[in-house]
Amino acid sequence: MVTVLSFDGEELLGPKGLLAKTLSNYEYRPEQVEMSNHVYKALKNETHGVIEAGTGVGKSLAYLLPSIHYTVEEKKLAVVATHTITLQEQLFQKDIPFLKEVLPCEFNVEVFKGRGNYLCLRRWRELIQGRGNQLGLVDNLELLSRWVQETETGDYNEFPHAIPWELWSEIRCEKESCAEELCSHFGQCFYWSLRHRLGQAHLVITNQAMLLADARAEGRVLPSYDGVIIDEAHNLEEVATSTYSHELKREGFLAYYRTGTQLQATLRDIVPEYIIQDLNIILDELIREAGQYFAQMEHLITSYTVPLTEKNRPHFTQTSLPKHLRDIQDVLKECNLEEEGEVSGLLEQFALFTERLLTTLDLILLGNDPSFAYWAEIQNGEPALIAAPIRVGQLLEETLFEKTPSVILTSATLSTNQSFDYIQSQLGLKEASGLILGSPFAYDKQAILCVPREAKNPNHPRYAHYVAYLILRTLAYTRGGVLALFTSYSLMDEVADAIYPKLDEVGYTLFKQGDGPRLGLIRNFQDQPRSLLFGTNSFWEGIDLPGDALRAVVITRLPFTSPDRPVTRARLAAIEDSGGNPFLEYSVPQAILRLKQGFGRLIRTKGDIGGVIILDERILTARYGAGFLASLPPARFTRDLEELRLLFGH
């Protein structure tokens, strides 16, 4: 049943709307009005939606305004889920305060982060009563003590000083050591107080990981909601893969051991001594064997990733860790506490922790669930065993889309070749109203898209030399402000080595990923006009440099996902096994979305100009290249790199 529209985006966002009357420099964008109406109709009619909104549309206000209108009008709750903390903070600290000033209605908004962002008062009391001095962190404890008395949120990010990780890990809220409503601090708990406030809000701003954690936990994390807007939704498949994956790492067993030993101390005067002794013996055996097991893993993982196969799996399964966990389960069953209370709650959480760890161990070591890909890898110098879902679409369909009246996906990059078929298929979204909104920017006047005549295939033996040569030419034409995007560290390092001597001669500075923190590199690049920035992976998105700071984006090769990644290899194999074409059905659409993200770094405002230079000839010579070009904004196309110089009038 179609509902009469009671929200009109034109009244708020139109040239004579509320915002135009409030802001002297208001910029009317018809695309923003259309998007806001589309969002409202999807929420009101309880349908799903997919909206691609080009850079400059103003997505945030286009979904916040109808969401607030809908939740206030219907007395319901909606959730906004972002991928990055940056956007989450922008929404809550900038957009929401602005809307509270200009909108005629009152509404409540809460930000919800992961549990580990909040201080646990019980763990804090335990620390300062007995173990603070042992940590050698007296100065930090004094600062924290004052903060704990003053803070209203207990949010780690609001503490005005850096908190050493070894200290925060001792006092943060953890699921495994939380007695929940049985805790003596439950009434004052920062995390549970926030959970209570969420139920009174009109809008909850969280991240995609928390949204999916709630979906996976069947709604036990967030209060019941009627609508979800997922921004930066092109990342949702990756977030879902991570959320529904299982991992075995040394640090997981260390956390389990710490929780178990703390439980021992709590139980000491409550249960018979033999139970404490048994638990102590088994925990010691468990952590000793875990240490030996992961030390052995370091020798077995001879490359960055090692797929677990029938041939090598026996080397990874020679362990008694599952037996030790089952022995602990038997011991815990003997802890028959007469009264419900904090100790009972802690015992229950530790039993659940044991069950989750055992489930993960059995899944990865047995490897008999064909819906997962299994592999071992080195993460930050530490071995890890991983089981990741091959297809997340069915999981999202069952836990999110089927159970939520309205889910709206939005991003600047969701379509491939003017279609949402790929993204909907990957995410398990069967029925949704689609809307593609172009950017309000005049790309034909503001930007050029150049595939130089010298373009070559990346398999060319001197490809790195060619890339270095054309980056230097681009730099000469723009006189700085060049972002070069790579798909591998090896090519990036090879090109950097080739151009370093030349840069010294002409007085330019190269900032390269790996030479410092990401944000620091971007800031230095922005502050120094005669510079260039090299990056891979994370640099393809999330960089917002309006004005003269960024004048050209160089795409060194089409961004195909490496088939060496085990979960990617498994997804490609699954498509092939079902009779499909894995390259055209998976690899090409993935690369198109990634290329659109890279292209989107260039033009951020109506006053920006610049060029996107694609050095990979396959975009013109390969049969799939036309799909890439058709998906990009309508910049002026050229094969002559000299036009970049003319664009800047040099």
PDB file of N, CA and C in Angstrom, residues 593-643:
ATOM      1  N   LEU A 593      34.060  -0.264  -9.175  1.00  0.00           N
ATOM      2  CA  LEU A 593      33.705   0.492  -7.971  1.00  0.00           C
ATOM      3  C   LEU A 593      34.940   1.126  -7.339  1.00  0.00           C
ATOM      4  N   ARG A 594      36.046   0.389  -7.360  1.00  0.00           N
ATOM      5  CA  ARG A 594      37.289   0.918  -6.782  1.00  0.00           C
ATOM      6  C   ARG A 594      37.809   2.086  -7.609  1.00  0.00           C
ATOM      7  N   LEU A 595      37.742   1.968  -8.932  1.00  0.00           N
ATOM      8  CA  LEU A 595      38.199   3.053  -9.800  1.00  0.00           C
ATOM      9  C   LEU A 595      37.351   4.303  -9.581  1.00  0.00           C
ATOM     10  N   LYS A 596      36.044   4.118  -9.427  1.00  0.00           N
ATOM     11  CA  LYS A 596      35.174   5.270  -9.171  1.00  0.00           C
ATOM     12  C   LYS A 596      35.552   5.964  -7.862  1.00  0.00           C
ATOM     13  N   GLN A 597      35.947   5.185  -6.875  1.00  0.00           N
ATOM     14  CA  GLN A 597      36.402   5.781  -5.615  1.00  0.00           C
ATOM     15  C   GLN A 597      37.659   6.609  -5.840  1.00  0.00           C
ATOM     16  N   GLY A 598      38.607   6.055  -6.582  1.00  0.00           N
ATOM     17  CA  GLY A 598      39.839   6.790  -6.860  1.00  0.00           C
ATOM     18  C   GLY A 598      39.570   8.065  -7.638  1.00  0.00           C
ATOM     19  N   PHE A 599      38.727   7.983  -8.660  1.00  0.00           N
ATOM     20  CA  PHE A 599      38.362   9.156  -9.460  1.00  0.00           C
ATOM     21  C   PHE A 599      37.726  10.228  -8.568  1.00  0.00           C
ATOM     22  N   GLY A 600      36.920   9.784  -7.618  1.00  0.00           N
ATOM     23  CA  GLY A 600      36.194  10.703  -6.747  1.00  0.00           C
ATOM     24  C   GLY A 600      37.056  11.534  -5.829  1.00  0.00           C
ATOM     25  N   ARG A 601      38.353  11.213  -5.732  1.00  0.00           N
ATOM     26  CA  ARG A 601      39.244  12.027  -4.889  1.00  0.00           C
ATOM     27  C   ARG A 601      39.453  13.414  -5.491  1.00  0.00           C
ATOM     28  N   LEU A 602      39.284  13.571  -6.817  1.00  0.00           N
ATOM     29  CA  LEU A 602      39.746  14.783  -7.506  1.00  0.00           C
ATOM     30  C   LEU A 602      38.867  16.010  -7.279  1.00  0.00           C
ATOM     31  N   ILE A 603      37.633  15.968  -7.724  1.00  0.00           N
ATOM     32  CA  ILE A 603      36.764  17.157  -7.685  1.00  0.00           C
ATOM     33  C   ILE A 603      35.879  17.093  -6.445  1.00  0.00           C
ATOM     34  N   ARG A 604      36.122  18.014  -5.504  1.00  0.00           N
ATOM     35  CA  ARG A 604      35.375  18.015  -4.243  1.00  0.00           C
ATOM     36  C   ARG A 604      34.454  19.225  -4.090  1.00  0.00           C
ATOM     37  N   THR A 605      34.696  20.283  -4.865  1.00  0.00           N
ATOM     38  CA  THR A 605      33.835  21.472  -4.818  1.00  0.00           C
ATOM     39  C   THR A 605      33.633  21.995  -6.236  1.00  0.00           C
ATOM     40  N   LYS A 606      32.720  22.958  -6.397  1.00  0.00           N
ATOM     41  CA  LYS A 606      32.449  23.531  -7.718  1.00  0.00           C
ATOM     42  C   LYS A 606      33.605  24.372  -8.237  1.00  0.00           C
ATOM     43  N   GLY A 607      34.542  24.719  -7.384  1.00  0.00           N
ATOM     44  CA  GLY A 607      35.678  25.523  -7.817  1.00  0.00           C
ATOM     45  C   GLY A 607      36.917  24.719  -8.150  1.00  0.00           C
ATOM     46  N   ASP A 608      36.885  23.411  -7.954  1.00  0.00           N
ATOM     47  CA  ASP A 608      38.058  22.572  -8.211  1.00  0.00           C
ATOM     48  C   ASP A 608      38.232  22.310  -9.703  1.00  0.00           C
ATOM     49  N   ILE A 609      39.488  22.197 -10.125  1.00  0.00           N
ATOM     50  CA  ILE A 609      39.809  21.711 -11.468  1.00  0.00           C
ATOM     51  C   ILE A 609      40.952  20.716 -11.342  1.00  0.00           C
ATOM     52  N   GLY A 610      41.085  19.845 -12.348  1.00  0.00           N
ATOM     53  CA  GLY A 610      42.175  18.886 -12.306  1.00  0.00           C
ATOM     54  C   GLY A 610      41.989  17.784 -13.323  1.00  0.00           C
ATOM     55  N   GLY A 611      42.882  16.808 -13.261  1.00  0.00           N
ATOM     56  CA  GLY A 611      42.831  15.708 -14.211  1.00  0.00           C
ATOM     57  C   GLY A 611      43.014  14.363 -13.537  1.00  0.00           C
ATOM     58  N   VAL A 612      42.338  13.354 -14.075  1.00  0.00           N
ATOM     59  CA  VAL A 612      42.562  11.968 -13.677  1.00  0.00           C
ATOM     60  C   VAL A 612      43.316  11.305 -14.816  1.00  0.00           C
ATOM     61  N   ILE A 613      44.489  10.778 -14.515  1.00  0.00           N
ATOM     62  CA  ILE A 613      45.362  10.183 -15.535  1.00  0.00           C
ATOM     63  C   ILE A 613      45.401   8.678 -15.306  1.00  0.00           C
ATOM     64  N   ILE A 614      44.899   7.904 -16.254  1.00  0.00           N
ATOM     65  CA  ILE A 614      44.896   6.445 -16.140  1.00  0.00           C
ATOM     66  C   ILE A 614      45.998   5.893 -17.036  1.00  0.00           C
ATOM     67  N   LEU A 615      46.973   5.223 -16.434  1.00  0.00           N
ATOM     68  CA  LEU A 615      48.159   4.780 -17.171  1.00  0.00           C
ATOM     69  C   LEU A 615      48.037   3.357 -17.703  1.00  0.00           C
ATOM     70  N   ASP A 616      46.944   2.681 -17.399  1.00  0.00           N
ATOM     71  CA  ASP A 616      46.736   1.287 -17.787  1.00  0.00           C
ATOM     72  C   ASP A 616      45.950   1.255 -19.100  1.00  0.00           C
ATOM     73  N   GLU A 617      46.590   0.790 -20.175  1.00  0.00           N
ATOM     74  CA  GLU A 617      45.959   0.835 -21.499  1.00  0.00           C
ATOM     75  C   GLU A 617      44.749  -0.083 -21.622  1.00  0.00           C
ATOM     76  N   ARG A 618      44.590  -1.018 -20.706  1.00  0.00           N
ATOM     77  CA  ARG A 618      43.493  -1.985 -20.809  1.00  0.00           C
ATOM     78  C   ARG A 618      42.120  -1.320 -20.745  1.00  0.00           C
ATOM     79  N   ILE A 619      42.046  -0.119 -20.188  1.00  0.00           N
ATOM     80  CA  ILE A 619      40.759   0.573 -20.133  1.00  0.00           C
ATOM     81  C   ILE A 619      40.267   0.930 -21.540  1.00  0.00           C
ATOM     82  N   LEU A 620      41.208   0.954 -22.529  1.00  0.00           N
ATOM     83  CA  LEU A 620      40.838   1.222 -23.923  1.00  0.00           C
ATOM     84  C   LEU A 620      40.931  -0.018 -24.799  1.00  0.00           C
ATOM     85  N   THR A 621      41.831  -0.931 -24.464  1.00  0.00           N
ATOM     86  CA  THR A 621      42.091  -2.055 -25.365  1.00  0.00           C
ATOM     87  C   THR A 621      41.348  -3.334 -24.997  1.00  0.00           C
ATOM     88  N   ALA A 622      41.016  -3.522 -23.723  1.00  0.00           N
ATOM     89  CA  ALA A 622      40.346  -4.756 -23.300  1.00  0.00           C
ATOM     90  C   ALA A 622      38.845  -4.664 -23.557  1.00  0.00           C
ATOM     91  N   ARG A 623      38.208  -5.795 -23.775  1.00  0.00           N
ATOM     92  CA  ARG A 623      36.774  -5.805 -24.089  1.00  0.00           C
ATOM     93  C   ARG A 623      35.932  -5.307 -22.926  1.00  0.00           C
ATOM     94  N   TYR A 624      36.471  -5.421 -21.695  1.00  0.00           N
ATOM     95  CA  TYR A 624      35.724  -4.957 -20.527  1.00  0.00           C
ATOM     96  C   TYR A 624      35.971  -3.482 -20.224  1.00  0.00           C
ATOM     97  N   GLY A 625      36.889  -2.840 -20.949  1.00  0.00           N
ATOM     98  CA  GLY A 625      37.263  -1.461 -20.650  1.00  0.00           C
ATOM     99  C   GLY A 625      36.131  -0.472 -20.777  1.00  0.00           C
ATOM    100  N   ALA A 626      35.229  -0.709 -21.733  1.00  0.00           N
ATOM    101  CA  ALA A 626      34.117   0.227 -21.944  1.00  0.00           C
ATOM    102  C   ALA A 626      33.246   0.350 -20.700  1.00  0.00           C
ATOM    103  N   GLY A 627      33.116  -0.741 -19.941  1.00  0.00           N
ATOM    104  CA  GLY A 627      32.323  -0.700 -18.715  1.00  0.00           C
ATOM    105  C   GLY A 627      32.930   0.226 -17.676  1.00  0.00           C
ATOM    106  N   PHE A 628      34.261   0.268 -17.620  1.00  0.00           N
ATOM    107  CA  PHE A 628      34.947   1.191 -16.711  1.00  0.00           C
ATOM    108  C   PHE A 628      34.653   2.640 -17.105  1.00  0.00           C
ATOM    109  N   LEU A 629      34.835   2.933 -18.387  1.00  0.00           N
ATOM    110  CA  LEU A 629      34.641   4.308 -18.857  1.00  0.00           C
ATOM    111  C   LEU A 629      33.194   4.764 -18.675  1.00  0.00           C
ATOM    112  N   ALA A 630      32.244   3.857 -18.924  1.00  0.00           N
ATOM    113  CA  ALA A 630      30.827   4.224 -18.813  1.00  0.00           C
ATOM    114  C   ALA A 630      30.416   4.515 -17.374  1.00  0.00           C
ATOM    115  N   SER A 631      31.181   4.015 -16.418  1.00  0.00           N
ATOM    116  CA  SER A 631      30.827   4.194 -15.010  1.00  0.00           C
ATOM    117  C   SER A 631      31.431   5.450 -14.392  1.00  0.00           C
ATOM    118  N   LEU A 632      32.324   6.122 -15.110  1.00  0.00           N
ATOM    119  CA  LEU A 632      33.007   7.295 -14.558  1.00  0.00           C
ATOM    120  C   LEU A 632      32.218   8.577 -14.822  1.00  0.00           C
ATOM    121  N   PRO A 633      32.430   9.615 -14.017  1.00  0.00           N
ATOM    122  CA  PRO A 633      31.781  10.913 -14.272  1.00  0.00           C
ATOM    123  C   PRO A 633      32.172  11.449 -15.646  1.00  0.00           C
ATOM    124  N   PRO A 634      31.347  12.324 -16.236  1.00  0.00           N
ATOM    125  CA  PRO A 634      31.555  12.773 -17.625  1.00  0.00           C
ATOM    126  C   PRO A 634      32.630  13.847 -17.776  1.00  0.00           C
ATOM    127  N   ALA A 635      33.847  13.523 -17.380  1.00  0.00           N
ATOM    128  CA  ALA A 635      34.956  14.459 -17.589  1.00  0.00           C
ATOM    129  C   ALA A 635      35.332  14.485 -19.071  1.00  0.00           C
ATOM    130  N   ARG A 636      36.011  15.538 -19.490  1.00  0.00           N
ATOM    131  CA  ARG A 636      36.438  15.661 -20.891  1.00  0.00           C
ATOM    132  C   ARG A 636      37.571  14.664 -21.152  1.00  0.00           C
ATOM    133  N   PHE A 637      37.363  13.777 -22.147  1.00  0.00           N
ATOM    134  CA  PHE A 637      38.341  12.717 -22.408  1.00  0.00           C
ATOM    135  C   PHE A 637      39.405  13.182 -23.393  1.00  0.00           C
ATOM    136  N   THR A 638      40.645  12.749 -23.140  1.00  0.00           N
ATOM    137  CA  THR A 638      41.750  13.079 -24.043  1.00  0.00           C
ATOM    138  C   THR A 638      42.817  11.998 -23.965  1.00  0.00           C
ATOM    139  N   ARG A 639      43.606  11.894 -25.048  1.00  0.00           N
ATOM    140  CA  ARG A 639      44.786  11.027 -25.035  1.00  0.00           C
ATOM    141  C   ARG A 639      46.059  11.854 -24.884  1.00  0.00           C
ATOM    142  N   ASP A 640      45.920  13.164 -24.850  1.00  0.00           N
ATOM    143  CA  ASP A 640      47.066  14.078 -24.855  1.00  0.00           C
ATOM    144  C   ASP A 640      47.289  14.634 -23.446  1.00  0.00           C
ATOM    145  N   LEU A 641      48.338  14.194 -22.793  1.00  0.00           N
ATOM    146  CA  LEU A 641      48.639  14.658 -21.439  1.00  0.00           C
ATOM    147  C   LEU A 641      48.948  16.152 -21.398  1.00  0.00           C
ATOM    148  N   GLU A 642      49.328  16.700 -22.542  1.00  0.00           N
ATOM    149  CA  GLU A 642      49.629  18.128 -22.633  1.00  0.00           C
ATOM    150  C   GLU A 642      48.411  18.983 -22.241  1.00  0.00           C
ATOM    151  N   GLU A 643      47.206  18.431 -22.399  1.00  0.00           N
ATOM    152  CA  GLU A 643      46.005  19.195 -22.051  1.00  0.00           C
ATOM    153  C   GLU A 643      45.926  19.504 -20.559  1.00  0.00           C
TER     154      GLU A 643
END
